[in-house]
mmCIF file of C-alpha atoms and ligand atoms in Angstrom:
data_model
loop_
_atom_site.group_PDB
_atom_site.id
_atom_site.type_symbol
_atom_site.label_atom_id
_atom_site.label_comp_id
_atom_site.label_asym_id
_atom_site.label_seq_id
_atom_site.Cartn_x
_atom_site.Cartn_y
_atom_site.Cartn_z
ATOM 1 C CA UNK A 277 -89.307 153.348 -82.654
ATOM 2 C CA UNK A 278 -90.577 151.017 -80.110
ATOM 3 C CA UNK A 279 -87.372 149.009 -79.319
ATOM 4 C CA UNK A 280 -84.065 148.962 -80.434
ATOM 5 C CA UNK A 281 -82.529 145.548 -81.153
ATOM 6 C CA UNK A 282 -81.257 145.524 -84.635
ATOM 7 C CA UNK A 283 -81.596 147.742 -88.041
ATOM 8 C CA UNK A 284 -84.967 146.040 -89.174
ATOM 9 C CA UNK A 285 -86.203 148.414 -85.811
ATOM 10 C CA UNK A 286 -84.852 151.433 -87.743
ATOM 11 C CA UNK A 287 -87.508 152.939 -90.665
ATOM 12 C CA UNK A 288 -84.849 155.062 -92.278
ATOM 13 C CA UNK A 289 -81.386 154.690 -91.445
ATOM 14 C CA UNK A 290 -80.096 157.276 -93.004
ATOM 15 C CA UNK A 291 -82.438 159.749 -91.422
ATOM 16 C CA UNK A 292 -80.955 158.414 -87.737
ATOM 17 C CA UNK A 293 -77.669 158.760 -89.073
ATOM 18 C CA UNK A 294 -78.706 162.919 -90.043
ATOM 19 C CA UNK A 295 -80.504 163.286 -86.507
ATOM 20 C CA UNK A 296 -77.151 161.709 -84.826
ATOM 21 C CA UNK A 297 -74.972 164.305 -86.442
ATOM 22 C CA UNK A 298 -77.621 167.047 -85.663
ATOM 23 C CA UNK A 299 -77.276 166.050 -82.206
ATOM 24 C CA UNK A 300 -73.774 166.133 -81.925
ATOM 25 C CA UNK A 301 -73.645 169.933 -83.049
ATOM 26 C CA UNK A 302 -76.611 170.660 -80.856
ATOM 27 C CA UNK A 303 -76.404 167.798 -77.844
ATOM 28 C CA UNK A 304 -78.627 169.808 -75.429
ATOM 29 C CA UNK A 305 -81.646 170.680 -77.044
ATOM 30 C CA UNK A 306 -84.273 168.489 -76.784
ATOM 31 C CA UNK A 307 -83.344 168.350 -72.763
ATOM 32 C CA UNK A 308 -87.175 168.762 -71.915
ATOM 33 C CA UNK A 309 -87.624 165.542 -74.070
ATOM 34 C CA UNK A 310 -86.414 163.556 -71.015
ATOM 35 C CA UNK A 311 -87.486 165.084 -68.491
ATOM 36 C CA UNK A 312 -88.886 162.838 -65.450
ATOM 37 C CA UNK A 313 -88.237 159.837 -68.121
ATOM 38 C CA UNK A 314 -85.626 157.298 -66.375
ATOM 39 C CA UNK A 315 -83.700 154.564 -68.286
ATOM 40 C CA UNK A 316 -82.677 151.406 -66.759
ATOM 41 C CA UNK A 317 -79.090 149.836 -67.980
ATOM 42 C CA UNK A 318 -78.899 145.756 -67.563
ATOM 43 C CA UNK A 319 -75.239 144.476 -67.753
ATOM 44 C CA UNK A 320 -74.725 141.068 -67.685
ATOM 45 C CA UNK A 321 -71.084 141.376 -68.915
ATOM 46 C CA UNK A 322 -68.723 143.833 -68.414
ATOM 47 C CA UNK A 323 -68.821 147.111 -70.626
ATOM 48 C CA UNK A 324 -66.763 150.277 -70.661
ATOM 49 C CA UNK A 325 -67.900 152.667 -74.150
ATOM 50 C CA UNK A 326 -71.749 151.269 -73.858
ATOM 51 C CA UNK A 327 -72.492 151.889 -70.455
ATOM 52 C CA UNK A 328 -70.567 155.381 -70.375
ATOM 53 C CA UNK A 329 -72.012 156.574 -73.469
ATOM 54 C CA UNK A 330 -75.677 155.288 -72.947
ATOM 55 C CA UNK A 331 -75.665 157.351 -69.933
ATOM 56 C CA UNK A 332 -74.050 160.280 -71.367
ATOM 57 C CA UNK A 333 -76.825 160.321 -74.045
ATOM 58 C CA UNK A 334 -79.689 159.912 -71.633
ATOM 59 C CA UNK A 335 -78.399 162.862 -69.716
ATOM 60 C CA UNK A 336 -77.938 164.853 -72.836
ATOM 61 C CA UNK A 337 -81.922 164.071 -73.455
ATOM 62 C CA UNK A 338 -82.697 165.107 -69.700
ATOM 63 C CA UNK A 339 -83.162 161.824 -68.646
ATOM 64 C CA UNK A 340 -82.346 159.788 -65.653
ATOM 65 C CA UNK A 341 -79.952 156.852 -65.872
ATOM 66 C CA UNK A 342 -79.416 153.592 -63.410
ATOM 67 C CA UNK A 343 -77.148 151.491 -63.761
ATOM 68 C CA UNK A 344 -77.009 147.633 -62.222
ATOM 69 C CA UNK A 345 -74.380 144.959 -63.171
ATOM 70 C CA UNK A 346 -76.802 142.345 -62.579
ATOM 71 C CA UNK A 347 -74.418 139.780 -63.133
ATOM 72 C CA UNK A 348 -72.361 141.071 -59.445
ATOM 73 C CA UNK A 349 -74.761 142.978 -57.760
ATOM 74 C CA UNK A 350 -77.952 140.973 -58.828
ATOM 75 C CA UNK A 351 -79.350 137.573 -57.289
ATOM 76 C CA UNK A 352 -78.238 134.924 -59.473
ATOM 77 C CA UNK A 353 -80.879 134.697 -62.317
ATOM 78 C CA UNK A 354 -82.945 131.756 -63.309
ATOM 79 C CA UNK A 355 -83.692 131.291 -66.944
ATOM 80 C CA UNK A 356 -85.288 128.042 -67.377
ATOM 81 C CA UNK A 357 -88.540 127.782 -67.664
ATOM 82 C CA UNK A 358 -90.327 125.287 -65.117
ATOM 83 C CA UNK A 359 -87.207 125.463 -62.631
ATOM 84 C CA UNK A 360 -87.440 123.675 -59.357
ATOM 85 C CA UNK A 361 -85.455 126.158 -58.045
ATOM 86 C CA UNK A 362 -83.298 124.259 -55.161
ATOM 87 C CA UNK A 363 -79.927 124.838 -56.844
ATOM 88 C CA UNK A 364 -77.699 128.091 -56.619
ATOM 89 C CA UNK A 365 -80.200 130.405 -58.916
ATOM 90 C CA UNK A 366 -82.247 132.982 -56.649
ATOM 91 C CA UNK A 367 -84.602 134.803 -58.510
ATOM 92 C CA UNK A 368 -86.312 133.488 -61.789
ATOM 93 C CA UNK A 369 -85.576 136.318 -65.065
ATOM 94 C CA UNK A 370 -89.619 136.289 -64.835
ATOM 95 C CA UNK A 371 -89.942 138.824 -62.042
ATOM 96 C CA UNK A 372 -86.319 140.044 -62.228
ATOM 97 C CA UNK A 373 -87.232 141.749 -65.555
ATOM 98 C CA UNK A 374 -90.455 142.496 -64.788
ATOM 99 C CA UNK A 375 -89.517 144.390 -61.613
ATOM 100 C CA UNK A 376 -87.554 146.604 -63.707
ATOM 101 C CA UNK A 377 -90.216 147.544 -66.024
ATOM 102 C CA UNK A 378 -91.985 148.696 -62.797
ATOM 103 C CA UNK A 379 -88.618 150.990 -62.097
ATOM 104 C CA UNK A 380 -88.091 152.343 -66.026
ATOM 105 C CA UNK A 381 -89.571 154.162 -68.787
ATOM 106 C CA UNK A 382 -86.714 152.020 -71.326
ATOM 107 C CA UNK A 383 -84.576 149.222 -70.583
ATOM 108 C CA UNK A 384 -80.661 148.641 -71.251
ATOM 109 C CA UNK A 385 -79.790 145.246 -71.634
ATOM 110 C CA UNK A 386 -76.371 143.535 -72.546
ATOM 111 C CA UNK A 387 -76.080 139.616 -72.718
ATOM 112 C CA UNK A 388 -73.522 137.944 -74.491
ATOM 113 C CA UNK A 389 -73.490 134.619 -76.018
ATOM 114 C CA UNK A 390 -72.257 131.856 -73.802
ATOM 115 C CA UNK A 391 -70.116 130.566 -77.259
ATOM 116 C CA UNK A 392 -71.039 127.042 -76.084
ATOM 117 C CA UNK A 393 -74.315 126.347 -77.453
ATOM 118 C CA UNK A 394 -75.496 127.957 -80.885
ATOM 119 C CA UNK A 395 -78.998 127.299 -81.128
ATOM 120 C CA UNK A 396 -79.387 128.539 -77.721
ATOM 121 C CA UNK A 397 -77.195 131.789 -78.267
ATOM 122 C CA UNK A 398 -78.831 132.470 -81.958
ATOM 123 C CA UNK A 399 -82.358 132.434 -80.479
ATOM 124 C CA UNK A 400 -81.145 135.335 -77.691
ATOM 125 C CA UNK A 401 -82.998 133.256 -75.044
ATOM 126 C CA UNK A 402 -81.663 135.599 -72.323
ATOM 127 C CA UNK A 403 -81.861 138.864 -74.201
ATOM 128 C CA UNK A 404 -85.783 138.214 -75.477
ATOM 129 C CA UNK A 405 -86.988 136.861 -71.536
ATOM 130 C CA UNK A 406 -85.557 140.491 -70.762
ATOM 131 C CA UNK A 407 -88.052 141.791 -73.830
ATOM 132 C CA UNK A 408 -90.786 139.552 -73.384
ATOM 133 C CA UNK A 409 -91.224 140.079 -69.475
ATOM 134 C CA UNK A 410 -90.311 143.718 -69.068
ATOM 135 C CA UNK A 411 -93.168 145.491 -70.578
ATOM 136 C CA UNK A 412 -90.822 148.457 -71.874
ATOM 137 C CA UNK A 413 -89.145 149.246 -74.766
ATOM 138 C CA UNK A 414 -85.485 147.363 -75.260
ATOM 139 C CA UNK A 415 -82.599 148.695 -75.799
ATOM 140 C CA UNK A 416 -79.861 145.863 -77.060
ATOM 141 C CA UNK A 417 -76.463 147.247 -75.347
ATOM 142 C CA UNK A 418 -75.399 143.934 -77.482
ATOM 143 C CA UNK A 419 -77.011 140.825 -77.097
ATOM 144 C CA UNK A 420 -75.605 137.168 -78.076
ATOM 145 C CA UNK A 421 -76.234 138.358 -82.088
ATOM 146 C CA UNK A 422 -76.138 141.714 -82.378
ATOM 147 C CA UNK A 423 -74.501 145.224 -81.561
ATOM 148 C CA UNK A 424 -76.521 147.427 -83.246
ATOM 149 C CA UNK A 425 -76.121 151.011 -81.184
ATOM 150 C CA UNK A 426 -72.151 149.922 -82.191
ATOM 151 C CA UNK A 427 -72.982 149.730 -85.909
ATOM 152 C CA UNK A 428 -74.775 152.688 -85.957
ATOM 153 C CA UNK A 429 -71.824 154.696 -84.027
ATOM 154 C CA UNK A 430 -69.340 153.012 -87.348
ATOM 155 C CA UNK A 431 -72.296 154.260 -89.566
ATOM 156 C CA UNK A 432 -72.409 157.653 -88.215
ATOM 157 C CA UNK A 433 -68.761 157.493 -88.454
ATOM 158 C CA UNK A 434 -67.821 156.510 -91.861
ATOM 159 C CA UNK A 435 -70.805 158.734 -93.011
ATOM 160 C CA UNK A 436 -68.804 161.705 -91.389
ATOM 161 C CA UNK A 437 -65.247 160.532 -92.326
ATOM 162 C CA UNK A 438 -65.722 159.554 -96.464
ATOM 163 C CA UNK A 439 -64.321 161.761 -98.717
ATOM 164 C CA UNK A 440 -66.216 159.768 -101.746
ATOM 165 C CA UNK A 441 -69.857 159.594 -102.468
ATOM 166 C CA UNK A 442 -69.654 155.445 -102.168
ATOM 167 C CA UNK A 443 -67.092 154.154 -100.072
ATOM 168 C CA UNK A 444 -65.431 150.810 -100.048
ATOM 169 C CA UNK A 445 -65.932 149.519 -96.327
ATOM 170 C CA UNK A 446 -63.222 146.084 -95.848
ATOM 171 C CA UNK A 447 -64.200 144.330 -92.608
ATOM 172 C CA UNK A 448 -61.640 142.133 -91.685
ATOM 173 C CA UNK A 449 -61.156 139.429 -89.192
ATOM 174 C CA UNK A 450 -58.415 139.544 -86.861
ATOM 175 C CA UNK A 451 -56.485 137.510 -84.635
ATOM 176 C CA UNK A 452 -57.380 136.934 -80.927
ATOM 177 C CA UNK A 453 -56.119 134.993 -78.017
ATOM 178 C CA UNK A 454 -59.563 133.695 -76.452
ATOM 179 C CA UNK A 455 -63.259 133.188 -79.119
ATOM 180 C CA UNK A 456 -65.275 136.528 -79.185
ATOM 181 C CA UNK A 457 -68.631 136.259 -80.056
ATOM 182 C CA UNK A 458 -69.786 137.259 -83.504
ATOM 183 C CA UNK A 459 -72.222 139.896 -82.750
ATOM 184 C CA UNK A 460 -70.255 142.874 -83.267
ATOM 185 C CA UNK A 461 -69.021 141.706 -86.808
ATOM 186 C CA UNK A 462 -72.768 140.358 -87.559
ATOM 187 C CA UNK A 463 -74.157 143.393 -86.166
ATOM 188 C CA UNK A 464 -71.699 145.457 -88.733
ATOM 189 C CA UNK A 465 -72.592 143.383 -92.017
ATOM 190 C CA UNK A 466 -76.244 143.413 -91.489
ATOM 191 C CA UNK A 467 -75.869 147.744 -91.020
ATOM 192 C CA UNK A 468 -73.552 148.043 -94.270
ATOM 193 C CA UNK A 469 -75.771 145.801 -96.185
ATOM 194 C CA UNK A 470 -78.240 148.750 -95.397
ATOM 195 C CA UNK A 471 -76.120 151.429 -96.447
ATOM 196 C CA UNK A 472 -74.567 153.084 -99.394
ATOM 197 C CA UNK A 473 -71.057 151.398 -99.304
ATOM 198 C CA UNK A 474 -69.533 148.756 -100.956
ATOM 199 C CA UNK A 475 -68.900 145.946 -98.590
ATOM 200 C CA UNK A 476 -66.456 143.180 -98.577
ATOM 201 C CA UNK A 477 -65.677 141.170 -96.048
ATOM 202 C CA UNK A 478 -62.376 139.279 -95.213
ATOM 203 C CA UNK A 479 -61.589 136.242 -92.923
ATOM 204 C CA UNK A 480 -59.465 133.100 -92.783
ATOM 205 C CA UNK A 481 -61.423 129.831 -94.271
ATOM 206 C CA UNK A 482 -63.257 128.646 -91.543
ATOM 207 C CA UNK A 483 -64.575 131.880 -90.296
ATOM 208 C CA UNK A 484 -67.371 132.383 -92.152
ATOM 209 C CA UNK A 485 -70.362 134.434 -90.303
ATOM 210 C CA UNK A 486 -74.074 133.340 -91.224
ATOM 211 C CA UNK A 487 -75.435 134.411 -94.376
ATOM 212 C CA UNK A 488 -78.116 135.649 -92.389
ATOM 213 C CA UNK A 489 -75.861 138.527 -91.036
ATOM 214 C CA UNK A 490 -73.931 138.865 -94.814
ATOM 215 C CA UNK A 491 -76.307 138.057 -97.308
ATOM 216 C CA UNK A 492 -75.074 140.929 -100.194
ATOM 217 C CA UNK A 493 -71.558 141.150 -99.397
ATOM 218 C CA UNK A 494 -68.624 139.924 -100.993
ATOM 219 C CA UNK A 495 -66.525 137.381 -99.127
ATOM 220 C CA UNK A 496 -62.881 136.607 -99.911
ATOM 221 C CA UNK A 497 -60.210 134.765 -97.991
ATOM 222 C CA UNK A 498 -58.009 136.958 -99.344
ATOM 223 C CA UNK A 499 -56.795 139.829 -96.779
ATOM 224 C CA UNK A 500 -54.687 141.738 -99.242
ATOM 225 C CA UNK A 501 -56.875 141.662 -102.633
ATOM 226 C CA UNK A 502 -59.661 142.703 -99.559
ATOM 227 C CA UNK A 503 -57.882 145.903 -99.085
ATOM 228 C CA UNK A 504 -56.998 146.895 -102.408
ATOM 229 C CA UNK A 505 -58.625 150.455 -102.792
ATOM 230 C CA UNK A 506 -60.122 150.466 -99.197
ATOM 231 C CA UNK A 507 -61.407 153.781 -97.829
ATOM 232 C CA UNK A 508 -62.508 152.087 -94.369
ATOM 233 C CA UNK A 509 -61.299 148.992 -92.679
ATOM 234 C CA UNK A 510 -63.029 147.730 -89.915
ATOM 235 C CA UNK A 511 -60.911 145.480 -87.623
ATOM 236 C CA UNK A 512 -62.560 142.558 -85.481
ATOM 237 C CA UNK A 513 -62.136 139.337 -84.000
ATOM 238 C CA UNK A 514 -64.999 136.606 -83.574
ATOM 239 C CA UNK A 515 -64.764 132.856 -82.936
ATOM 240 C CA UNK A 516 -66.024 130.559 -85.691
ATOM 241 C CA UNK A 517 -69.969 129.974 -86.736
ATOM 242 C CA UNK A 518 -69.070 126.371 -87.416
ATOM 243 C CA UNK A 519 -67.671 124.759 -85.591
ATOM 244 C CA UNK A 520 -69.605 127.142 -83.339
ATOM 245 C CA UNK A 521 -66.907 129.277 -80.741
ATOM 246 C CA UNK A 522 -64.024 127.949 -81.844
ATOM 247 C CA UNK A 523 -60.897 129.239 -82.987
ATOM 248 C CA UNK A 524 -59.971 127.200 -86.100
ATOM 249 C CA UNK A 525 -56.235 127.267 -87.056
ATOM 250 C CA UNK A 526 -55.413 129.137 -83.606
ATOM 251 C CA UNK A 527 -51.940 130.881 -84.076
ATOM 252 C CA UNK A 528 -51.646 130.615 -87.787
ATOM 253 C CA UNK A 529 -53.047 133.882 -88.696
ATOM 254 C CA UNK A 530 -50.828 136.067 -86.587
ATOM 255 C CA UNK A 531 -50.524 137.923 -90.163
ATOM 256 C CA UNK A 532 -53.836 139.110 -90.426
ATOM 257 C CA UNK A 533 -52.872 141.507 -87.996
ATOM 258 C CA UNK A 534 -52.534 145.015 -89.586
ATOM 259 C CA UNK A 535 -49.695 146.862 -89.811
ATOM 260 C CA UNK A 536 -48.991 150.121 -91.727
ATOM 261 C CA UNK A 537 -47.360 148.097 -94.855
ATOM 262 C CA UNK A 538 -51.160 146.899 -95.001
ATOM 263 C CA UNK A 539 -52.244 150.381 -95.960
ATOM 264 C CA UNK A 540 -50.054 151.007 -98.568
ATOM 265 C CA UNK A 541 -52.758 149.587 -101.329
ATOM 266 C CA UNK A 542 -55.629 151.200 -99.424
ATOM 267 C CA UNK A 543 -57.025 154.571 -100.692
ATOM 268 C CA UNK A 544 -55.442 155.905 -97.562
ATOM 269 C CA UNK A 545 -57.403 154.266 -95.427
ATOM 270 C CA UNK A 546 -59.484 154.861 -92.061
ATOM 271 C CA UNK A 547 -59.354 152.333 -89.385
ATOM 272 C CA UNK A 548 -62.094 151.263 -87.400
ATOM 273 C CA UNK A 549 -62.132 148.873 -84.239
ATOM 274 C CA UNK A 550 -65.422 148.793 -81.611
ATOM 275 C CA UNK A 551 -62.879 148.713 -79.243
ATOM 276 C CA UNK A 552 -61.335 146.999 -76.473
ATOM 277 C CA UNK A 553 -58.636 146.105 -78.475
ATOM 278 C CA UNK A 554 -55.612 144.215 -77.913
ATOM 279 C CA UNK A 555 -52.836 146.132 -78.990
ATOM 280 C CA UNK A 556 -50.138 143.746 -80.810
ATOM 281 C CA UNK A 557 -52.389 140.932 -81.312
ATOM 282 C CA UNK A 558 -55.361 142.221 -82.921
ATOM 283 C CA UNK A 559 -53.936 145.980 -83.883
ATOM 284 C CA UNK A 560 -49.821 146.749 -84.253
ATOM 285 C CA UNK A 561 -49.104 150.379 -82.340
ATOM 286 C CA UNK A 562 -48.234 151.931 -85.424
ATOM 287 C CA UNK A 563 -51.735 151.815 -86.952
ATOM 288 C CA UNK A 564 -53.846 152.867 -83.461
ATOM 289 C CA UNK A 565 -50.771 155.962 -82.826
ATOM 290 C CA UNK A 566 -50.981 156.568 -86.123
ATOM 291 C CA UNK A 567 -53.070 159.405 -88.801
ATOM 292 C CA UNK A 568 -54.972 156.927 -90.268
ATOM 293 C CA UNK A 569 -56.874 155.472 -86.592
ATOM 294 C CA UNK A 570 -60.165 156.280 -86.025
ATOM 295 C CA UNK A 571 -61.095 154.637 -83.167
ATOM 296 C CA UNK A 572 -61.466 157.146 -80.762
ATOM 297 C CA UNK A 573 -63.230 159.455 -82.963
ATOM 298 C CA UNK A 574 -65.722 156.016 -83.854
ATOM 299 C CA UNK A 575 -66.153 155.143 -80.196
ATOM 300 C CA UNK A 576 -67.106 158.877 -79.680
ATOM 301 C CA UNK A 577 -69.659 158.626 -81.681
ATOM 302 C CA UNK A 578 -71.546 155.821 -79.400
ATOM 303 C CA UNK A 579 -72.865 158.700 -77.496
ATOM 304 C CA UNK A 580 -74.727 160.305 -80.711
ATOM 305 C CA UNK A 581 -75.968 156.841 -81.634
ATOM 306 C CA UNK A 582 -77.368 156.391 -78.335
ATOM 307 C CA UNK A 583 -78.674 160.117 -78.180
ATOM 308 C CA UNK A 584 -80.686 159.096 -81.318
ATOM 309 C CA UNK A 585 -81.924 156.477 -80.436
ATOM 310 C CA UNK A 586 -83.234 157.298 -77.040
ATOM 311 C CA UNK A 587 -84.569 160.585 -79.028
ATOM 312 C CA UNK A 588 -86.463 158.436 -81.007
ATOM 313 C CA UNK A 589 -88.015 155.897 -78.516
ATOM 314 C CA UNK A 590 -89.175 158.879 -75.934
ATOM 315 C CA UNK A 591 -91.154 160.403 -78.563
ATOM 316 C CA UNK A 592 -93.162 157.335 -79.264
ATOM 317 C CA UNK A 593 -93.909 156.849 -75.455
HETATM 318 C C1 AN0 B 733 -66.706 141.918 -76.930
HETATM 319 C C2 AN0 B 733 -67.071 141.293 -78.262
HETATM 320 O O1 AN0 B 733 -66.199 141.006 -79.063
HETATM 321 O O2 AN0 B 733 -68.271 141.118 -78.510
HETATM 322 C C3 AN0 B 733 -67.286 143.311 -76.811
HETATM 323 C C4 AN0 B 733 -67.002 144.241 -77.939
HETATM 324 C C5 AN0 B 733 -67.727 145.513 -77.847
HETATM 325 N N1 AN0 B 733 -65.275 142.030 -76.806
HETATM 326 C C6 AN0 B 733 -64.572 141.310 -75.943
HETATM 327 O O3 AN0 B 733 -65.107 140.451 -75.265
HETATM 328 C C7 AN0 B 733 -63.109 141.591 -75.830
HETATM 329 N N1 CP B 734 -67.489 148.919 -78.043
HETATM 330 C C1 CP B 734 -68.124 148.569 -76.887
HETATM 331 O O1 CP B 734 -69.296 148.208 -76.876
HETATM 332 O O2 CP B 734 -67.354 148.673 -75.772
HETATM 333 P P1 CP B 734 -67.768 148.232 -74.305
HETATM 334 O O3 CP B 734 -67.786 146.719 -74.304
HETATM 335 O O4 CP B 734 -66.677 148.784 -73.434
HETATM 336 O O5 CP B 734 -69.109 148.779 -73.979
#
């Protein structure tokens, strides 16, 4: 694997899904893998599970980890091209992110979208100068689009957790106070249209992702015919697609939010969130404290995703 930014980077995801779960009964050893091998992580926004577990997993592999919150601790970044730079910017993304190819063996990056401008955020302007200019491999530690070492955590997960051959996987929209980008719920699609499930996802009208993301899923409006027969439901918010970042119909959909009467129809079934979550807005109590969450078990799991993934990258280098 020479970068990791979404599943077309993956040749067989079902074979990083088996090397995950090897790695989690065996985490230390491929230490010497690692060894003198040092992996950079870029965080333009904050970031509790990513950065933890990214770290965790390159110390499992023997590997050094640095971390910089470039957004704080960094000068302030130019991105635009052809910048007369007399403003507040400091240091053009041009040499930023090539200086850190000098420093690393893989790069960490997370950029979200700014939710303002869609063309801009779809094209991952700030996420690619990172690629383009770096000269080492790229890991996404989710980008404007995408959330891919996320999806592959929920993949690991639901492959561990099923208790039928095929499951049905429900991923559901839920209700926020402020727009969240869509690149954990794109990110999630574009995995399960990859893998042996069946898919559906839910959402209010108006919350449709791109077909780009959900091409081969089925769609409904309806939350409860959704969850009919569910053996996973995966629980996020995102803002709208069109009109792009907003929140259409704000504070009508405070019933979207799932309680345990919503699992009564279910085929008992497992919760998922990415997590952070807001308890009583997005997720009731009863469902995280209760026997059906899986959340922590599913955010876990980021450190196995990461593991393989790293895994894979070091032995192309
Ligand atoms: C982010 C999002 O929805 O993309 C990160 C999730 C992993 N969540 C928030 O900003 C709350
Ligand atoms: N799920 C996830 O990526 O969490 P963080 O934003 O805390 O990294």
């Amino acid at each position: 694997m020479k970068q990791f930014t979404s599943v077309h980077d993956v040749t067989d995801i079902n074979a990083l899904v088996a090397e995950a779960l090897a790695l989690k009964q065996n985490p230390y050893g491929n230490q010497s893998l690692g060894a003198n091998k040092t992996i950079g992580l870029v965080f333009l926004n904050p970031s509790l599970r990513t950065r933890m577990s990214t770290q965790k997993a390159a110390l499992n592999l023997g590997m050094n980890a640095m971390v910089l919150n470039i957004d704080k601790e960094g000068w302030a970044l130019e991105l635009q091209d052809g910048a007369i730079m007399n403003g507040t910017t400091v240091e053009h993304i041009r040499e930023a992110a090539a200086v850190l190819g000098q420093y690393v063996d893989i790069l960490g990056v997370r950029s979200f979208p700014g939710l303002k401008n869609r063309e801009e955020d779809y094209s991952e302007t700030i996420f690619n100068k990172f690629v383009e200019f770096c000269g080492v491999p790229v890991v996404s530690l989710e980008s404007a689009t995408r959330h891919p070492l996320q999806s592959l955590a929920d993949l690991i997960t639901i492959t561990e957790l099923k208790l039928v051959e095929r499951p049905k996987v429900v991923m559901t929209w839920a209700p926020h106070i402020k727009p969240l980008p869509q690149a954990v719920p794109n990110s999630f699609a574009e995995w399960m249209c990859h893998a042996d499930v069946d898919f559906v996802i839910t959402h209010p009208e108006g919350y449709d992702l791109s077909t780009e993301f959900t091409r081969g899923a089925a769609i409904t409006y309806n939350q409860q015919e959704a969850l009919n027969g569910a053996d996973f439901i995966y629980v996020k918010n995102w803002s709208a697609y069109e009109p792009y970042g907003e929140m259409p119909g704000l504070g009508s959909y405070d019933n979207w939010m799932l309680t345990n009467q919503s699992l009564l129809q279910t085929n008992n079934a497992k919760v998922m969130h990415c997590l952070p979550v807001r308890r009583n807005i997005e997720l009731s109590d009863e469902i995280l404290d209760g026997a059906n969450s899986a959340v922590i078990h599913e955010d876990g799991n980021r450190v196995w995703a990461a593991q393989a993934v790293l895994e894979e990258i070091l032995q192309g280098l």
